[in-house]
mmCIF file of C-alpha atoms in Angstrom:
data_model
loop_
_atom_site.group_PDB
_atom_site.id
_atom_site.type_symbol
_atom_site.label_atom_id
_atom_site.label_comp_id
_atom_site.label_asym_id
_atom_site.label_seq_id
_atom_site.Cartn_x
_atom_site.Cartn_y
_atom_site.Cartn_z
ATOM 1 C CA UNK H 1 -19.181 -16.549 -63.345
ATOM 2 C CA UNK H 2 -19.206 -19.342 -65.877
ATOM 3 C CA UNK H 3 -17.227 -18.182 -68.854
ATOM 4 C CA UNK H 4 -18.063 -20.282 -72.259
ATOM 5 C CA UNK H 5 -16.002 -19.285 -75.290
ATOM 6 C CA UNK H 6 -15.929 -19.405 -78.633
ATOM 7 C CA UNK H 7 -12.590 -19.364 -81.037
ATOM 8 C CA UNK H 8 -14.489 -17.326 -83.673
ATOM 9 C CA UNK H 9 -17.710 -15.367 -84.055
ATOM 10 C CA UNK H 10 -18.142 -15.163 -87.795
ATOM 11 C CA UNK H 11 -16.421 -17.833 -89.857
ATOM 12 C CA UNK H 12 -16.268 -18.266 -93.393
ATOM 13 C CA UNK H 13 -15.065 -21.564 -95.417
ATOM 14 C CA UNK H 14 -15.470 -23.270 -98.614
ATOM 15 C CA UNK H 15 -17.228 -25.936 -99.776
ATOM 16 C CA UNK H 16 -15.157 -29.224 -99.428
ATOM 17 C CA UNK H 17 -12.785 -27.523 -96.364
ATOM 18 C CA UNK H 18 -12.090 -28.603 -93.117
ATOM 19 C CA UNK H 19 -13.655 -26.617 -90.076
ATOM 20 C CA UNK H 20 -12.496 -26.508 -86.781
ATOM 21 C CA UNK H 21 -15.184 -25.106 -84.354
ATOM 22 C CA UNK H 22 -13.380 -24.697 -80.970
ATOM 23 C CA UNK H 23 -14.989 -23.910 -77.539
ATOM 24 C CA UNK H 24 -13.463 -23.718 -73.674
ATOM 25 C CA UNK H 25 -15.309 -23.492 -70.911
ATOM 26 C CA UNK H 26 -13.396 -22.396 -67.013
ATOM 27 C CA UNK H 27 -16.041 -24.264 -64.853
ATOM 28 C CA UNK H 28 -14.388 -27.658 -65.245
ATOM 29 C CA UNK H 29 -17.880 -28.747 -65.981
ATOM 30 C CA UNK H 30 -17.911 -32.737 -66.955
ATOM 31 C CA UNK H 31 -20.465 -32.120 -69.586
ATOM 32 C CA UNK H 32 -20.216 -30.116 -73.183
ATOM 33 C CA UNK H 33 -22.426 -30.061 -75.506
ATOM 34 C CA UNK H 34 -22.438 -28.600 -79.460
ATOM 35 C CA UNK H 35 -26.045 -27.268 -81.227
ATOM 36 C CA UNK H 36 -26.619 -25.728 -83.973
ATOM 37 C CA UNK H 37 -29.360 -23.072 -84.566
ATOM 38 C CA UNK H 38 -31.320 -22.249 -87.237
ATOM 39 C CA UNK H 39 -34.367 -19.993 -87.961
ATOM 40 C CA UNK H 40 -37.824 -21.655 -87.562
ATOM 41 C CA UNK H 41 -36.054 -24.493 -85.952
ATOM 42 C CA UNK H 42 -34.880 -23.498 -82.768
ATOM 43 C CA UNK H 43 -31.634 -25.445 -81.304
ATOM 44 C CA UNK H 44 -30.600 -29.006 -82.205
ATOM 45 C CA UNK H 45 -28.064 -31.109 -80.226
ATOM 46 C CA UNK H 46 -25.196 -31.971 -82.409
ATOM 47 C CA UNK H 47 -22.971 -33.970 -79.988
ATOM 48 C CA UNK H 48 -22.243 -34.013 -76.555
ATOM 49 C CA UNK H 49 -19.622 -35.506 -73.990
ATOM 50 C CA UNK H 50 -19.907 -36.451 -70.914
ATOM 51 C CA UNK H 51 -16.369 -36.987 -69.963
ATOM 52 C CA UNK H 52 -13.006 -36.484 -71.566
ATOM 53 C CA UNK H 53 -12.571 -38.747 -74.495
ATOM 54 C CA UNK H 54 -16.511 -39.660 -74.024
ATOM 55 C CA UNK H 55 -18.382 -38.309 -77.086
ATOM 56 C CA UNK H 56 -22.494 -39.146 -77.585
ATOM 57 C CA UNK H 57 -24.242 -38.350 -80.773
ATOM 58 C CA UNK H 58 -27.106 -35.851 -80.645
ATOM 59 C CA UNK H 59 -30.244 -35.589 -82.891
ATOM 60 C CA UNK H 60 -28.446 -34.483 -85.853
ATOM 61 C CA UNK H 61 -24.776 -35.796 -86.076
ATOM 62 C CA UNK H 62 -23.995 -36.471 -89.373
ATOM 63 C CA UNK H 63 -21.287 -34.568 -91.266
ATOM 64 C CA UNK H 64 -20.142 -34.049 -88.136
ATOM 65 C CA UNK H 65 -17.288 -35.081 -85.685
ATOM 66 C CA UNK H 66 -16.333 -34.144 -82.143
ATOM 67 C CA UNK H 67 -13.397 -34.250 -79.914
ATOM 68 C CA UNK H 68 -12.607 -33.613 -76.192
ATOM 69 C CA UNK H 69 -8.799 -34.302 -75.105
ATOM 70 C CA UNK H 70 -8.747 -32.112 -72.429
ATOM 71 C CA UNK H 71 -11.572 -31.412 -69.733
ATOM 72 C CA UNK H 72 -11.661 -27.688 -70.802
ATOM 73 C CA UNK H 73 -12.160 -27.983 -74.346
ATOM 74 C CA UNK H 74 -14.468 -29.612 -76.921
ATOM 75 C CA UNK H 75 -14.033 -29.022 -81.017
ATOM 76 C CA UNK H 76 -16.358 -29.785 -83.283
ATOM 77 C CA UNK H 77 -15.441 -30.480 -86.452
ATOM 78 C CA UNK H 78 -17.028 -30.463 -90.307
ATOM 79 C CA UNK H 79 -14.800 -33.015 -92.273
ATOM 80 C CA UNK H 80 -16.064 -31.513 -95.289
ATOM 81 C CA UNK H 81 -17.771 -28.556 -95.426
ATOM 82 C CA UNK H 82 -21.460 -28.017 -97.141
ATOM 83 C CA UNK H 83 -23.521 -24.926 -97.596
ATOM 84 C CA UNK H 84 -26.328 -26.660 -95.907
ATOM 85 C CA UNK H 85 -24.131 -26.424 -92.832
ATOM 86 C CA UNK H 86 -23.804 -22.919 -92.834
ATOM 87 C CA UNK H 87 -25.620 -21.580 -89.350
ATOM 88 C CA UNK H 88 -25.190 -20.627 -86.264
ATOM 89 C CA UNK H 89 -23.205 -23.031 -83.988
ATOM 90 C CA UNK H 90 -23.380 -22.970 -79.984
ATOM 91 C CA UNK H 91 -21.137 -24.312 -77.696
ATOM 92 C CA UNK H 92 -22.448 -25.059 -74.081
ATOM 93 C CA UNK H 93 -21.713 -26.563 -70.324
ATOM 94 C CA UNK H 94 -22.578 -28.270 -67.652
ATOM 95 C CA UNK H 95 -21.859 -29.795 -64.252
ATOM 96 C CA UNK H 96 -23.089 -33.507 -63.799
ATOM 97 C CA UNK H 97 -24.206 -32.217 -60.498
ATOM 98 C CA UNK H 98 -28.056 -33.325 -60.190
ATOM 99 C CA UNK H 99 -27.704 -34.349 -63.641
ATOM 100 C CA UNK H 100 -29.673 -31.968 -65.116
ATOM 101 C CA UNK H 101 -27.702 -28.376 -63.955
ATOM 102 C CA UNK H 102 -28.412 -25.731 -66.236
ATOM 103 C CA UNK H 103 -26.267 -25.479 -69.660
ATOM 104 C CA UNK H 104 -24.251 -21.844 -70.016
ATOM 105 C CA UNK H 105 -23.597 -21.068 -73.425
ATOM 106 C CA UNK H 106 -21.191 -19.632 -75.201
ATOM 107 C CA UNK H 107 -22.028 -16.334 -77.439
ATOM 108 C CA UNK H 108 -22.022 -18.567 -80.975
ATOM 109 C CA UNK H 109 -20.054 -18.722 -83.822
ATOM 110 C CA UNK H 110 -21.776 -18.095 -87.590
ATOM 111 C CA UNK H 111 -20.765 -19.998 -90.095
ATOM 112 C CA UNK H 112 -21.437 -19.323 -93.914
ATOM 113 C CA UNK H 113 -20.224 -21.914 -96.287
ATOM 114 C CA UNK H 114 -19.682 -20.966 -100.163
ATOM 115 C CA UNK Y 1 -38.818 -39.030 -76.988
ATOM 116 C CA UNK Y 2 -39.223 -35.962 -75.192
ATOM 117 C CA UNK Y 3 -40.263 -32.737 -77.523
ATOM 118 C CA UNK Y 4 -41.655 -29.302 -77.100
ATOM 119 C CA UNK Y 5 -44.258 -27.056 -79.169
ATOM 120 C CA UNK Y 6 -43.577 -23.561 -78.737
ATOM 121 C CA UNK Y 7 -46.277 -22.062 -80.683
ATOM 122 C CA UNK Y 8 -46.178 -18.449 -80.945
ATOM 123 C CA UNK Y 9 -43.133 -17.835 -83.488
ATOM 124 C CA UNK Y 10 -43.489 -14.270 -83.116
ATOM 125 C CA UNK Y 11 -45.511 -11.838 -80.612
ATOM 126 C CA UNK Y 12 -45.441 -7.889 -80.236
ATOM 127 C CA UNK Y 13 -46.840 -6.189 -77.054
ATOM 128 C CA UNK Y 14 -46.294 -3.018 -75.755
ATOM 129 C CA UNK Y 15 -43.952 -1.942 -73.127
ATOM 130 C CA UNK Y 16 -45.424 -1.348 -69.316
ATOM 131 C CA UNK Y 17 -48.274 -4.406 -70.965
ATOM 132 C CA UNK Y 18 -48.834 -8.041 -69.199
ATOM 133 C CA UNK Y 19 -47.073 -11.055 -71.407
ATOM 134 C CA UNK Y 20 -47.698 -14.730 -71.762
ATOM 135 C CA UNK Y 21 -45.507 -17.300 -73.517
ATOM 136 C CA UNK Y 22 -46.197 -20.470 -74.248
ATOM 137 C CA UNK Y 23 -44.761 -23.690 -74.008
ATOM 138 C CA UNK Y 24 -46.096 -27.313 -74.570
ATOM 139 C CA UNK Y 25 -43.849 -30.153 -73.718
ATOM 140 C CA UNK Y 26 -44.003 -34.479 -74.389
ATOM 141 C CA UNK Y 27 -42.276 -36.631 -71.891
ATOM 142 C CA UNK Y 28 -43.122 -39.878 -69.924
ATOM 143 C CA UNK Y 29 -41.578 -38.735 -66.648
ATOM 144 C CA UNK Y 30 -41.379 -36.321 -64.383
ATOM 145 C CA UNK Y 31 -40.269 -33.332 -66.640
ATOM 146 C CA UNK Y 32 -37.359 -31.537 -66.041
ATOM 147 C CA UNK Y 33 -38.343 -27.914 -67.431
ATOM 148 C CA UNK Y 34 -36.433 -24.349 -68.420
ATOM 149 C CA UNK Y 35 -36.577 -21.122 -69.891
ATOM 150 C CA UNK Y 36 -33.718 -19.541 -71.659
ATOM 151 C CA UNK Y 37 -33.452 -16.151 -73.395
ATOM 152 C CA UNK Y 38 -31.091 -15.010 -76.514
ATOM 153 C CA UNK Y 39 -31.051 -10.830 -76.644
ATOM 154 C CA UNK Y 40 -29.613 -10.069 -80.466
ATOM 155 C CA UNK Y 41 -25.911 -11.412 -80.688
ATOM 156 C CA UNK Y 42 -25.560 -12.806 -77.588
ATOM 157 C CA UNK Y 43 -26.235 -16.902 -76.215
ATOM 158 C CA UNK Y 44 -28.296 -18.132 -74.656
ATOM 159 C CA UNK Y 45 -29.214 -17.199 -70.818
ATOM 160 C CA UNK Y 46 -31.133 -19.176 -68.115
ATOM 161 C CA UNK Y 47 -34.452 -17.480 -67.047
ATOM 162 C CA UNK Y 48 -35.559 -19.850 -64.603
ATOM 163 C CA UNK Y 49 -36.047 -23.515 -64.505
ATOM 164 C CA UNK Y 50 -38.561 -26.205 -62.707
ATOM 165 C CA UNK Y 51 -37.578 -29.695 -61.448
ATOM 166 C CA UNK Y 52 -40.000 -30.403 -58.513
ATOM 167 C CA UNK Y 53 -42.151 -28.516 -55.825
ATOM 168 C CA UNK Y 54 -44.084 -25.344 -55.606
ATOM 169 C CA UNK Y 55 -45.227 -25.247 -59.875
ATOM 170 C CA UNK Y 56 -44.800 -21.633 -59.547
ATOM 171 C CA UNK Y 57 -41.472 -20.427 -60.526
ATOM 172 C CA UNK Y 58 -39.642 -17.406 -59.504
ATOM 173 C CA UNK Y 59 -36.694 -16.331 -62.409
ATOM 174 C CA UNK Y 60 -34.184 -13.920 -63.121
ATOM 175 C CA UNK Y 61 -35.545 -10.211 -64.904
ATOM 176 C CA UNK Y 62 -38.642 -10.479 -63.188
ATOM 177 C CA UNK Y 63 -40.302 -13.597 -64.799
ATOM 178 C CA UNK Y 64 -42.052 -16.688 -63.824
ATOM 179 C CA UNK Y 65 -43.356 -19.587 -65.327
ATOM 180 C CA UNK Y 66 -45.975 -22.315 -63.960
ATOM 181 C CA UNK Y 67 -45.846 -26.003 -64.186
ATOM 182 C CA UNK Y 68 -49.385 -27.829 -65.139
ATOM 183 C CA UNK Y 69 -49.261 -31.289 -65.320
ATOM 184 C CA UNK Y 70 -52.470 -31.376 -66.484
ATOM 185 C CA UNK Y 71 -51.981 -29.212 -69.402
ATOM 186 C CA UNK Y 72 -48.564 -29.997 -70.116
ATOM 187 C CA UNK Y 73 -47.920 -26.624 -69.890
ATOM 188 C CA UNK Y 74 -44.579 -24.550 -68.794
ATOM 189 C CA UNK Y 75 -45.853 -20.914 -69.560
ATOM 190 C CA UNK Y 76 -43.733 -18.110 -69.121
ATOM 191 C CA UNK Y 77 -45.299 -14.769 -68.089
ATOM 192 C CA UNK Y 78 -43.990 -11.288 -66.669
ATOM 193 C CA UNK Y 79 -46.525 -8.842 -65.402
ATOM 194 C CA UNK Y 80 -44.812 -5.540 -67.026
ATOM 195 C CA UNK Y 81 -42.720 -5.457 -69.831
ATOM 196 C CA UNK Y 82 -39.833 -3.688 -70.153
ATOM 197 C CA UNK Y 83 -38.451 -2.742 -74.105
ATOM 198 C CA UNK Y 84 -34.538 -4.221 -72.880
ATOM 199 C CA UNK Y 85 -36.821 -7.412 -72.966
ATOM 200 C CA UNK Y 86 -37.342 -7.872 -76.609
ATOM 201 C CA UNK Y 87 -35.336 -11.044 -77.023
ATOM 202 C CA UNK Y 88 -35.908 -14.379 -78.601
ATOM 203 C CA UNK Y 89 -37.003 -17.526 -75.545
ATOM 204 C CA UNK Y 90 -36.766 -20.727 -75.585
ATOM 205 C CA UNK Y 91 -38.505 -22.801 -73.430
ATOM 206 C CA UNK Y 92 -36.594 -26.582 -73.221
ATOM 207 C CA UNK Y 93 -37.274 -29.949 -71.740
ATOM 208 C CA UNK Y 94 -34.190 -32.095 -70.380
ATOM 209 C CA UNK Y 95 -33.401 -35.635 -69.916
ATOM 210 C CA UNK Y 96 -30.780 -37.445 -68.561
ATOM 211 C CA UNK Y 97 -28.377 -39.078 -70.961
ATOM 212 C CA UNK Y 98 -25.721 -41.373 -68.564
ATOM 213 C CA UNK Y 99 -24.690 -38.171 -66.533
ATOM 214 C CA UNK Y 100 -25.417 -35.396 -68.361
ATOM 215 C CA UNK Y 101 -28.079 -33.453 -69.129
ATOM 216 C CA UNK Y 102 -29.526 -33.474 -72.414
ATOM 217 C CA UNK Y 103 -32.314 -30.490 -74.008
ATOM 218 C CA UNK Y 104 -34.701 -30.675 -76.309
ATOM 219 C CA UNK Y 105 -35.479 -27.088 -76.992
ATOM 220 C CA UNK Y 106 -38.663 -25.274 -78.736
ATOM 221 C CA UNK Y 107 -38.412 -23.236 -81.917
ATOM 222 C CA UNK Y 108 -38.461 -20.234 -80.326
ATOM 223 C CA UNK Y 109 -40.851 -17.323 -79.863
ATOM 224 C CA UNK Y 110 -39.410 -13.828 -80.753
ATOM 225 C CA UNK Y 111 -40.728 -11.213 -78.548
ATOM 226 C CA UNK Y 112 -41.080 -7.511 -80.139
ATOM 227 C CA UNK Y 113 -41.731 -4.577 -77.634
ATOM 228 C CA UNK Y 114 -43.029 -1.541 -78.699
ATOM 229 C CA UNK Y 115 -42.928 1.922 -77.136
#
């Protein structure tokens, strides 16, 4: 089974911090991707990669950053934290099979920022 | 761009009953079409998904969902429901994006089962 994880599942930070959302996947899918959720709005792509070192922005990339050094894992990161990015984050995978393989996803992390 | 109208945010039926979700989707090509389910605390999980071939679409948990191009419609339906189905779904259009595949996802219907 494809195993997606997440370093935390509840996370809270400060406003003005640095956060560090980490997720590993043990598929050795090509393709991660990063979305956050929120109520009423369903999920919105973040960033993706395609490739180690590859990054792509999503629908809704700013205040955010990404990196992917190694195959396995893919970070997201909030340079500076704001409460209007508190929500639910989800990691996901996929192989670059067809192209359009299903995404697993990892169980989420909530973040609240004060 | 692609984009999808869920547009049931919330809908209650009773277990053992017939359900129907819907989903609406935009795209200029052939879409590439899924269903995805979230029980309470948990991610997301594939239901089923359509890419070509017979529109009717067999998925995990006893549901299915059929293509009309016409309608742009990818409902999802299940003929008896069981109360371990109350979960939110997601019904999602993808794209490629150089090799991978990228989703647009709907905003979500929340299905309540009562007993």
């Amino acid at each position: 089974d494809v195993k997606v994880t997440q370093s935390s599942r509840y996370l809270v930070k400060r406003t003005g911090e640095k956060v560090f959302l980490e997720c590993v996947q043990d598929m050795d899918h090509e393709n991660m991707f990063w979305y956050r959720q929120d109520p009423g709005l369903g999920l919105r792509l973040i960033y993706f990669s395609y490739d180690v070192k590859m990054k792509e922005k999503g629908d809704i990339p700013e205040g955010y950053s990404v990196s992917r050094e190694k195959k396995e894992r893919f970070s997201l990161i909030l340079e500076s934290a704001s409460t209007n990015q508190t929500s639910m984050y989800l990691c996901a995978s996929s192989s670059s099979g067809t192209g359009l393989d299903e995404q697993y996803f990892g169980p989420g992390t909530r973040l609240t920022v004060t | 761009a692609q984009s999808v109208t869920q547009p049931d945010i919330h809908i209650t039926v009773s277990e053992g009953a017939s359900l129907e979700l819907r989903c609406n989707y935009s795209y200029g090509a052939t879409p590439y079409l899924f269903w995805y389910v979230q029980s309470p605390g948990q991610g997301l999980q594939l239901l089923l998904k359509y890419f070509s071939g017979d529109t009717l679409v067999q998925g995990i948990k006893g549901f299915e969902a059929e293509f009309k191009r016409s309608q742009s419609s990818f409902n999802l339906r299940k003929p008896s429901v069981h109360w371990s189905d109350a979960a939110e779904y997601f019904c999602a259009v993808g794209a490629l994006a150089g090799t991978a595949s990228k989703l647009t996802f709907g905003t979500g219907t929340r299905l309540q089962v009562t007993l």
